[in-house]
Short mmCIF file of C-alpha atoms in Angstrom, two decimals:
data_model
loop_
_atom_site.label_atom_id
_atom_site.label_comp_id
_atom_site.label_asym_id
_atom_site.label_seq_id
_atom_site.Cartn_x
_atom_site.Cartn_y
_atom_site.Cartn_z
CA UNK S 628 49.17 53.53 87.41
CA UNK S 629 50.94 50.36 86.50
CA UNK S 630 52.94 49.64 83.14
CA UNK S 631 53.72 46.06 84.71
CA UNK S 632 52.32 43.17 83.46
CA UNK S 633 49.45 40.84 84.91
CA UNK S 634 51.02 37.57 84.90
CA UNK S 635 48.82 34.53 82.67
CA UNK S 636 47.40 37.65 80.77
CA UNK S 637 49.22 40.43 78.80
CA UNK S 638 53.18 40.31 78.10
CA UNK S 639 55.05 42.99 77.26
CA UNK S 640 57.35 42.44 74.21
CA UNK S 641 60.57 43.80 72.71
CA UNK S 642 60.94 43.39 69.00
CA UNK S 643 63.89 42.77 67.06
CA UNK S 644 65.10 45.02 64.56
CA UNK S 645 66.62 44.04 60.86
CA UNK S 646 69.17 46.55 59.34
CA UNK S 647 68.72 45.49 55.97
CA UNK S 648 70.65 48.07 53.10
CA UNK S 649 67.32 48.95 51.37
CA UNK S 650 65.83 50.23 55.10
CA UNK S 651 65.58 54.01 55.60
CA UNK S 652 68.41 55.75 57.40
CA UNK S 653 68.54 56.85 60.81
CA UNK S 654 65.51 59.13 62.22
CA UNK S 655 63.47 59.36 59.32
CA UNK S 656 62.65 55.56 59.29
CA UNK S 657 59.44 54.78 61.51
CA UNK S 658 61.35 51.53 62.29
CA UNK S 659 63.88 53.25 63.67
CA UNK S 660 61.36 55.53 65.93
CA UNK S 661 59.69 52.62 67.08
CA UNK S 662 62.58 50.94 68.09
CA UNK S 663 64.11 53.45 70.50
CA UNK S 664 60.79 53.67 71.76
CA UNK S 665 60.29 49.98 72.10
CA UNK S 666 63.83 49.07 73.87
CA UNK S 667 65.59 52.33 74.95
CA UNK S 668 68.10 52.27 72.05
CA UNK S 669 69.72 55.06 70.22
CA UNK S 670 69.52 55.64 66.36
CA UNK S 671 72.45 55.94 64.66
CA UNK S 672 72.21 58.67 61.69
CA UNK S 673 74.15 56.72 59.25
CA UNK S 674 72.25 53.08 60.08
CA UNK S 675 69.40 51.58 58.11
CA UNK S 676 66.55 50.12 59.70
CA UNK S 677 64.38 48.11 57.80
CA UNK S 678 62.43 46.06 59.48
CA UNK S 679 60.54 45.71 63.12
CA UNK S 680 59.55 42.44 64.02
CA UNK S 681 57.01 41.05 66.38
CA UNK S 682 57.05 37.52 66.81
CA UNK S 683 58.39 34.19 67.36
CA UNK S 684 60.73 33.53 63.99
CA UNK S 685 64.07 32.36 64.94
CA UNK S 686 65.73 34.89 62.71
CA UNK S 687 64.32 37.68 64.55
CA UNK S 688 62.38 36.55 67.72
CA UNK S 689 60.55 38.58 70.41
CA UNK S 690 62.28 39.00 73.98
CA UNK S 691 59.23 38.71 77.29
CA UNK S 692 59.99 42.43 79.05
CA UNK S 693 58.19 41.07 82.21
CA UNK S 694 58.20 42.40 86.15
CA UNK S 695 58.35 38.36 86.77
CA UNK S 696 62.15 37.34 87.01
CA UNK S 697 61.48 33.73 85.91
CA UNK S 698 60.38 35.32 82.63
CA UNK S 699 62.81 38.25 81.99
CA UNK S 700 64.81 37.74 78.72
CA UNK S 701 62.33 34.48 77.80
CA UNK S 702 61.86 34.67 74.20
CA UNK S 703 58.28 34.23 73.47
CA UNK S 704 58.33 31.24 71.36
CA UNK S 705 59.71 29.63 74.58
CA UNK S 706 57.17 31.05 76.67
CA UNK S 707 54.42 30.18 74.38
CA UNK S 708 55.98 26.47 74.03
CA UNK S 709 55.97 26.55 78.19
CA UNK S 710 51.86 27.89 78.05
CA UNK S 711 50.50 26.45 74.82
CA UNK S 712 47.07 27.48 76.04
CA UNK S 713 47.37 30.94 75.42
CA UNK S 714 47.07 30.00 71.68
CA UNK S 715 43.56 28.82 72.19
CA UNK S 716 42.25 25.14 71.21
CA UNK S 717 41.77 26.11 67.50
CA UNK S 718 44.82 27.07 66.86
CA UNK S 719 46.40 24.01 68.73
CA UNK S 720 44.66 21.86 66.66
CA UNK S 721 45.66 23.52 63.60
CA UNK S 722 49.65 24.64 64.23
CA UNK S 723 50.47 22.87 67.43
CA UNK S 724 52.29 25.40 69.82
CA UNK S 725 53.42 27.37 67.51
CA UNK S 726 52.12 30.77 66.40
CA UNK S 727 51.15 30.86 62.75
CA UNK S 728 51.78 35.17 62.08
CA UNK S 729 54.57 37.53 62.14
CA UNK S 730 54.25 41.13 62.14
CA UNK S 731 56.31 43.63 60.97
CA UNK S 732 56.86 47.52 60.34
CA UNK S 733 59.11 48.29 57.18
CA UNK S 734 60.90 51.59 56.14
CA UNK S 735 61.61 51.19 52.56
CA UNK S 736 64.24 53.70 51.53
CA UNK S 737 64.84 52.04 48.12
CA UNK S 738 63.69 48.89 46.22
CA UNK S 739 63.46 45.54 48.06
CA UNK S 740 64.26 42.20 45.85
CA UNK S 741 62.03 41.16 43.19
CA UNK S 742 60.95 37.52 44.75
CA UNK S 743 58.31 35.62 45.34
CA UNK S 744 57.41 33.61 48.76
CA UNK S 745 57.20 29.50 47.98
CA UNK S 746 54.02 27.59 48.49
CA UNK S 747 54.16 24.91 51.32
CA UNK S 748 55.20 22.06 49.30
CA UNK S 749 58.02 24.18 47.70
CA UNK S 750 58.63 25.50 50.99
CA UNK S 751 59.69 22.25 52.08
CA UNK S 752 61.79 21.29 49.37
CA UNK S 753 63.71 24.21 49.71
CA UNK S 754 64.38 23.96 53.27
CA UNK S 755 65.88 20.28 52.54
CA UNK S 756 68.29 20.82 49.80
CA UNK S 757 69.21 24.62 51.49
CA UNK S 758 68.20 25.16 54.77
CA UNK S 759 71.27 28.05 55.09
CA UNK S 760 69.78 30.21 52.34
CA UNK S 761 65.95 29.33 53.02
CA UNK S 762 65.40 28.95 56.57
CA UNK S 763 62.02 27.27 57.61
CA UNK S 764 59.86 24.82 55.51
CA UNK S 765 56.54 27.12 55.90
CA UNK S 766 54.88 28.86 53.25
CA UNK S 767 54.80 33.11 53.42
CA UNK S 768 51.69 34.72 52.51
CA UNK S 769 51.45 38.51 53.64
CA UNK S 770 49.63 41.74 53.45
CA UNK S 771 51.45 45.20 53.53
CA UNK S 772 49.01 48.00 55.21
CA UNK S 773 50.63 51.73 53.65
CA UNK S 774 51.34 53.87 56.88
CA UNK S 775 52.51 56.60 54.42
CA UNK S 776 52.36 57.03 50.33
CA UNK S 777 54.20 53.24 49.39
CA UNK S 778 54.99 52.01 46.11
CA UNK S 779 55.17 48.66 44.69
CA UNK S 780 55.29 45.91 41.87
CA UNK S 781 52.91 43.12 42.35
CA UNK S 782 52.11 40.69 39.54
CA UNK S 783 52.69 40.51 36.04
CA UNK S 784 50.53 43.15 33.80
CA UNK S 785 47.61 41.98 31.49
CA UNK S 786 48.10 40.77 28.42
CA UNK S 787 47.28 43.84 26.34
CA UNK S 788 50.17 46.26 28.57
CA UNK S 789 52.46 43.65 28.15
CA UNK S 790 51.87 43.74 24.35
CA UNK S 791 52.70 47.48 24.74
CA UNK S 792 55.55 47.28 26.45
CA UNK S 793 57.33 44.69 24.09
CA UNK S 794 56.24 46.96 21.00
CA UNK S 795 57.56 50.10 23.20
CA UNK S 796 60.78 48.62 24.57
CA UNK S 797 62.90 46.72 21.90
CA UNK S 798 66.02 46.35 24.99
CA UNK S 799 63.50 43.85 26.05
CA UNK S 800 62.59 42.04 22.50
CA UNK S 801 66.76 42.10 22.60
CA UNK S 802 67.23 39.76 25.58
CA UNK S 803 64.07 37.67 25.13
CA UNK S 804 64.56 37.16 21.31
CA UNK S 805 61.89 37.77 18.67
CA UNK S 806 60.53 34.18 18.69
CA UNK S 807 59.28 34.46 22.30
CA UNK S 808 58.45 38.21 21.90
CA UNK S 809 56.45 36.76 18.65
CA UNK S 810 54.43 34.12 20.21
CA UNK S 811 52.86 36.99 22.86
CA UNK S 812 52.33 39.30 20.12
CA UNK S 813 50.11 36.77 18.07
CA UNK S 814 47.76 35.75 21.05
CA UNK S 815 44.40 37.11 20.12
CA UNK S 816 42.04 38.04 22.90
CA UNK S 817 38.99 36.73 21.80
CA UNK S 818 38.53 33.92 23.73
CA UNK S 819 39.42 34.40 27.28
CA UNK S 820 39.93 30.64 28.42
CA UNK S 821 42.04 30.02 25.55
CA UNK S 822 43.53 32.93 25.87
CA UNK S 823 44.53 32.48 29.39
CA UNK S 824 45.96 29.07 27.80
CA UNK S 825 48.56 30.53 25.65
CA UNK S 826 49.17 33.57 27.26
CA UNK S 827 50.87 31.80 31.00
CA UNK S 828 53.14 29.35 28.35
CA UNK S 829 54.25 32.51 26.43
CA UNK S 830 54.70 34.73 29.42
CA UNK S 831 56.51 32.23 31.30
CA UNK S 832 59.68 32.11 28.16
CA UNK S 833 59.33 35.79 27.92
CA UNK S 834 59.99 36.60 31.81
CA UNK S 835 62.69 33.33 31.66
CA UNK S 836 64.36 34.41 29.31
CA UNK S 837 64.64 38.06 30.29
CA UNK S 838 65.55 36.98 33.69
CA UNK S 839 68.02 34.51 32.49
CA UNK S 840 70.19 37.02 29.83
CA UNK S 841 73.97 37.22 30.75
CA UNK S 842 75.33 40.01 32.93
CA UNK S 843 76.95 41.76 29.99
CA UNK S 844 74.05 41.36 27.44
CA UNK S 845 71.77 42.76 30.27
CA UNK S 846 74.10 45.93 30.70
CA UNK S 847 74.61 46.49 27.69
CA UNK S 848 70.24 46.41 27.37
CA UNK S 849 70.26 48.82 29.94
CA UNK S 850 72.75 51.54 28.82
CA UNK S 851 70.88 51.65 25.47
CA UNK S 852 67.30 52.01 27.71
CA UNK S 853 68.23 54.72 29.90
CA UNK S 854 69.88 56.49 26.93
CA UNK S 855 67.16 56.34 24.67
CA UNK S 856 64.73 57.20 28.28
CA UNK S 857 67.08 60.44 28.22
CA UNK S 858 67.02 61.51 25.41
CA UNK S 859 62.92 60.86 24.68
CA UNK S 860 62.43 62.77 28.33
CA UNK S 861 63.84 66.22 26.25
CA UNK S 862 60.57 65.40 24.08
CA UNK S 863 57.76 64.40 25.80
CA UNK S 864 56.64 63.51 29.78
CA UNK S 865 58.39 59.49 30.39
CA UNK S 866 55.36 57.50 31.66
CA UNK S 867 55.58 56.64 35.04
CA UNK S 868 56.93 53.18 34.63
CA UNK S 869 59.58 54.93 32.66
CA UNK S 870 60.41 57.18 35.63
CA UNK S 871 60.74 54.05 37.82
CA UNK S 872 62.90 52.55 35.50
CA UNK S 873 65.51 55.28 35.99
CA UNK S 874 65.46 55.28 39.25
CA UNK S 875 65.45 51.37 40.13
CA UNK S 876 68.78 51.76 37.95
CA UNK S 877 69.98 54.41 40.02
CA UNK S 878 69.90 51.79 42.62
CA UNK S 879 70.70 49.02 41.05
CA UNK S 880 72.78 49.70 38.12
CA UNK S 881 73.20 47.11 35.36
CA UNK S 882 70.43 44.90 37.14
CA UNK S 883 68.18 42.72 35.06
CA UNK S 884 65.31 43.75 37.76
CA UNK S 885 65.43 47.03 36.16
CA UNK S 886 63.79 45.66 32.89
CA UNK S 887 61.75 43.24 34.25
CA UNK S 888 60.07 46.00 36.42
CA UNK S 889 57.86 46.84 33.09
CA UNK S 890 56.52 43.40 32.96
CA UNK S 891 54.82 43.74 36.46
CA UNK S 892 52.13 46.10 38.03
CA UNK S 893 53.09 49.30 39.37
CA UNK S 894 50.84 49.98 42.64
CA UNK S 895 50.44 52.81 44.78
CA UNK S 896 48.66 52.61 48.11
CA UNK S 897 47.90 55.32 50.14
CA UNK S 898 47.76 55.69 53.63
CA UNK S 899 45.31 53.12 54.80
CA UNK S 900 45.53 50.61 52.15
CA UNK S 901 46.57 47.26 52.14
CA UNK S 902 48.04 45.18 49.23
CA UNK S 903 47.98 41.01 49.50
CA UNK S 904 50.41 38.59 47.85
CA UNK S 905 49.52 35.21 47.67
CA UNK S 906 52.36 32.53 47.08
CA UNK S 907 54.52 31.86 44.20
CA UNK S 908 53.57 35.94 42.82
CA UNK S 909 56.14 38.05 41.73
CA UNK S 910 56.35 41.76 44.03
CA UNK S 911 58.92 43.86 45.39
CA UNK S 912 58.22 46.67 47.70
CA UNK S 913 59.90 49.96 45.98
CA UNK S 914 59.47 52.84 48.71
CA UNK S 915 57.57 54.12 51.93
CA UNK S 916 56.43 52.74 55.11
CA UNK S 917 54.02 50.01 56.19
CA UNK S 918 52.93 47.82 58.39
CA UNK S 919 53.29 44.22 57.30
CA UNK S 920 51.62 40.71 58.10
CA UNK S 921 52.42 37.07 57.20
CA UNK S 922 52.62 33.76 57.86
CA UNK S 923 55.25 33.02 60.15
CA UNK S 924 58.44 32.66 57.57
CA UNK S 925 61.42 34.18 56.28
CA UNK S 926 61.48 32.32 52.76
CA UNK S 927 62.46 34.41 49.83
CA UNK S 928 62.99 33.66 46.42
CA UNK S 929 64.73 36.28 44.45
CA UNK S 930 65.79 37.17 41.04
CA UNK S 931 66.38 40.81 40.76
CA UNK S 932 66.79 44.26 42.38
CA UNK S 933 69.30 42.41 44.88
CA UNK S 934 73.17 41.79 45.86
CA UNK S 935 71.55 38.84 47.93
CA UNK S 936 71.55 35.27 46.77
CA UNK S 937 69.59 34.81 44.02
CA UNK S 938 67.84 31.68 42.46
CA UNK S 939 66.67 32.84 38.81
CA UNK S 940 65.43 28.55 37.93
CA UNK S 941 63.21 28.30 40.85
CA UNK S 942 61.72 31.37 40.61
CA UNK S 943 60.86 31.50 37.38
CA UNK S 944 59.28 27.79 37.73
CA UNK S 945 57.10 28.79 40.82
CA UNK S 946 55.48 31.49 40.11
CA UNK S 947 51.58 31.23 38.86
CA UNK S 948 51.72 33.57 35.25
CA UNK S 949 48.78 35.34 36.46
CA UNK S 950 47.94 38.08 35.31
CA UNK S 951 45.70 41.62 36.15
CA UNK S 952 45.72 44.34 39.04
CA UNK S 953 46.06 42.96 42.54
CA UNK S 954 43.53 43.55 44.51
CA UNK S 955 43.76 46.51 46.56
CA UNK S 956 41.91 46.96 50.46
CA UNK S 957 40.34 49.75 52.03
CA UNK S 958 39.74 47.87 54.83
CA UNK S 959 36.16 47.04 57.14
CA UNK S 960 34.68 49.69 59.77
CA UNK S 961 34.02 47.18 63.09
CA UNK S 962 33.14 50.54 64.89
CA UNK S 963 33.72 54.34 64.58
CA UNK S 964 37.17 53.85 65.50
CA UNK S 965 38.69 50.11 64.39
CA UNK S 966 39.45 49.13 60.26
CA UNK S 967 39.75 45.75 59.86
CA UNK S 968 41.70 44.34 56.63
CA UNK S 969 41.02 40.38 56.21
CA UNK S 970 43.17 38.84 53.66
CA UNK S 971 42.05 35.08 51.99
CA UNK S 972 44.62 33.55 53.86
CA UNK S 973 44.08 31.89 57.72
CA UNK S 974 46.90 33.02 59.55
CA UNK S 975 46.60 36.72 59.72
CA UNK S 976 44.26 39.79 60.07
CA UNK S 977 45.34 43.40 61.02
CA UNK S 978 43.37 46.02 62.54
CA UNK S 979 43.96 49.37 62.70
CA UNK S 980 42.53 51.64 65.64
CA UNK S 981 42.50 55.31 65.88
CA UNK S 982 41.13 56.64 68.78
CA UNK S 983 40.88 60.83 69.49
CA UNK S 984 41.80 62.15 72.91
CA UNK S 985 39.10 60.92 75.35
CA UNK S 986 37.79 58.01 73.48
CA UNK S 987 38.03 54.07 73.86
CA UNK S 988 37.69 50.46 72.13
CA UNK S 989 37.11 47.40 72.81
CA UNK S 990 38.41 44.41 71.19
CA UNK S 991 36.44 41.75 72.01
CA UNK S 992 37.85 38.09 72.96
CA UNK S 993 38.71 35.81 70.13
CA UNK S 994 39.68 32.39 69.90
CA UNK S 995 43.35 32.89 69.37
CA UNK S 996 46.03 35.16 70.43
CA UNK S 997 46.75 38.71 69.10
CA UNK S 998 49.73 41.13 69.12
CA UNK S 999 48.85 44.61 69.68
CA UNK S 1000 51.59 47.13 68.45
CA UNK S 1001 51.29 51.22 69.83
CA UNK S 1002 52.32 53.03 66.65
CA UNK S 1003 51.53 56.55 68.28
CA UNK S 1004 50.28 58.58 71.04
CA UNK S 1005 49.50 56.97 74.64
CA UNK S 1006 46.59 55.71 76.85
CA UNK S 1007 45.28 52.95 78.74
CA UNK S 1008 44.27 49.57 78.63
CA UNK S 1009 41.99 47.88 80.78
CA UNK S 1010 41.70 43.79 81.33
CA UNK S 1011 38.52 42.64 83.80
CA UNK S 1012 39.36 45.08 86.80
CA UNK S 1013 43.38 45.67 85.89
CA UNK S 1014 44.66 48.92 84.40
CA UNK S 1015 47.55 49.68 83.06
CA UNK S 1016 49.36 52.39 80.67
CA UNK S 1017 50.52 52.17 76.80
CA UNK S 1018 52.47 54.50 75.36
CA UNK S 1019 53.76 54.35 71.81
CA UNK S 1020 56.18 51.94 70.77
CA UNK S 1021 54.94 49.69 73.38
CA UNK S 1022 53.93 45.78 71.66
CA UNK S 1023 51.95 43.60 73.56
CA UNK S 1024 50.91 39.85 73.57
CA UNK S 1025 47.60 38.73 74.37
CA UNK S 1026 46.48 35.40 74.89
CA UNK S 1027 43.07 33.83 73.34
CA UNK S 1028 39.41 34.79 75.09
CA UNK S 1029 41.16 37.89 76.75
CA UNK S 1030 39.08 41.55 76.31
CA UNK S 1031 41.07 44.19 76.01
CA UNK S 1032 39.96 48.18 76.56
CA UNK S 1033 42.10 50.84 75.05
CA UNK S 1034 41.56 54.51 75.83
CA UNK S 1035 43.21 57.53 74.86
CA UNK S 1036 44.30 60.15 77.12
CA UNK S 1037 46.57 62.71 76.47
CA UNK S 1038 46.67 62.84 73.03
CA UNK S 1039 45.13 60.50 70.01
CA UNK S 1040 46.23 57.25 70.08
CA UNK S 1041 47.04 54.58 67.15
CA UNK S 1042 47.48 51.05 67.46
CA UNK S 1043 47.73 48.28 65.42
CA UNK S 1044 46.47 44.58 66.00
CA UNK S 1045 47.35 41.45 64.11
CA UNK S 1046 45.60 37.91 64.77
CA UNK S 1047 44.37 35.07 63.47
CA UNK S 1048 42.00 35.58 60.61
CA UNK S 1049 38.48 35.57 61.89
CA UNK S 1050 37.28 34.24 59.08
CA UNK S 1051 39.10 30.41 59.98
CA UNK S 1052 37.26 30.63 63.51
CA UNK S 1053 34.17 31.11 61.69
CA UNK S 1054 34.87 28.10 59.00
CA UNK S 1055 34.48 30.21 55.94
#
């Protein structure tokens, strides 16, 4: 049976591969599985690999893998710019020829950058005054959908933790001073509108001025933590933020992101849930695997956790001072066999699909395009009267108002989809 393509209708993809520091080494990153799948090449033992991504962004762009020579080696931003139709009317109208999502796999194998992604506006400004360090002028929601245990900080804690963690940590009270630890400590929560507006105003010189402290004042904050952390550990169980503490400064010793760790949310998704940031919200991605979604972009604004550029004024401007748990998603059953997780943003969906030896799925035609990536196992897939195989590691593009059949036949298969959000074909 065929693995070729059907010209106008599916295209086989390779994906490009990003060997940030922070990616998991060698075999035991899924990136790194996927890849030699995806393209033939070998894993090197000592490498990281961090990222897989499927798209059109310059800084990583999909390659066509097609059985017609004028297309072999096309990237598929140039392919897509040469058969703008394949994006569907909607989306033309919209983005022009362009296509709005990126998807990714990560292996985490220790803490990404605290940052933040900039709102459109900001995105634009940026690009301007430094297009080198922040490449495109779009803005960068995104989802992350756990493939295995993964661990995160997303947005600042409430009010009341972060109360508790200035009365528990005096390093902190030491680099923010005790008039801006002072004017969070006297907010009473009575009120919740006025509340909300003292709380952003206070927050906002607490988190500045933490993120601001000189390099020595910081280390010398940090020393004194992790000794006192010691030393309380021979005494009682350290909290779990605690725990993280000591190991983000494993990693990133003398870092002021080790600190300002306790002032955001630690989340923990298992396997099949999802996690959304919006723009201009503080996260960092601490461990594990995932699949990832966002708007087509590569801007990142970071303060902490890094040895990258970092840009402590704009961050601390952008970001929103909201506050609470994010919200977390389990996801929508379409059918025994598809999850679908729909984010409030327009550019993206994913789906996952898990279907047992034997069994199929259909994913009905849509309005726009959608990249299908096969994380595991191996099957077919069936288009009007053409069949071909998919085995894992294999990504494919499909244009708009195309039906696609999957079926499983040796073993289970599991595949994920990413596409425009239905909810923007729907108007809602």
């Amino acid at each position: 049976m065929a693995k070729a393509n059907v010209d106008q209708k599916l295209k086989r993809l390779r994906a490009w591969v990003q060997n940030y520091e922070w990616g998991r080494s060698g075999a035991e990153a899924e990136v790194a599985r996927l890849m030699a799948l995806n393209s033939g090449a070998e894993i090197e033992a000592d490498k990281p690999y961090a990222e897989l991504w499927m798209g059109t962004h310059e800084s990583g762009p999909s390659i066509l893998v097609d059985d017609d020579e004028h297309n072999v080696g096309l990237e598929l931003k140039e392919w897509i710019h040469i058969n703008p139709n394949v994006l569907g009317v909607q989306l033309l109208e919209k983005w022009g020829s362009h296509l709005p999502f990126l998807l990714k796999v990560l292996s985490v194998g220790k803490a990404l950058s605290i940052q933040a992604h900039p709102d459109k506006e900001l995105a634009k400004a940026l690009h301007k005054m430094k297009p080198n360090v922040y490449k495109d002028d779009n803005h960068k929601p995104e989802m992350a959908l756990a493939i295995t245990p993964f661990a995160a900080l997303s947005g600042f804690i409430s009010l009341q933790e972060l109360k508790q963690v200035l009365e528990d940590t005096p390093e902190i009270v030491e680099l923010v001073g005790i008039p801006s630890a002072k004017q969070v400590m006297d907010i009473e929560e009575l009120d919740c509108a006025a509340t909300a507006d003292r709380v952003k105003p206070a927050l906002r010189s607490v988190f500045t001025q933490l993120m601001s402290a000189s390099k020595e004042m910081t280390t010398k904050a940090i020393s004194k933590l992790k000794t006192r952390l010691v030393l309380e550990s021979e005494l009682r169980s350290l909290r779990e933020k605690e725990e993280l503490v000591l190991e983000l400064e494993k990693q990133y010793p003398g870092d002021i992101g080790v600190l300002s760790a306790l002032l955001l949310n630690y989340v923990k998704l298992k396997a099949g849930e999802a996690l959304y940031v919006a723009a201009n919200e503080p996260h960092a991605y601490l461990s594990g695997d995932c699949i990832e979604c966002m708007a087509t972009s590569d801007n990142v604004v970071r303060a902490g956790l890094t040895p990258k550029h970092r840009d402590v004024q704009t961050l601390c401007s952008m970001l929103t001072y909201n506050q609470g748990y994010p919200e977390i998603l389990s996801g929508l059953p379409l059918s025994p066999y598809i999850t679908r997780y729909l984010p409030p943003f327009d550019e993206f969906e994913v789906d996952c699909c898990v279907l047992p030896k034997g069994s199929s799925a259909v994913f009905p035609a849509v309005p726009g395009p959608s990249i299908f990536l096969a994380f595991a196992g191996e099957g077919t897939l069936k288009i009007g009267s053409w069949e071909g195989l998919v085995t894992e590691g294999d990504v494919i593009f499909e244009p708009a108002n195309t039906e696609i059949n999957f079926t499983a036949t040796a073993r289970e298969l599991q595949i994920y989809r990413a596409g425009i959000n239905s909810r923007f074909f729907h108007g809602l």
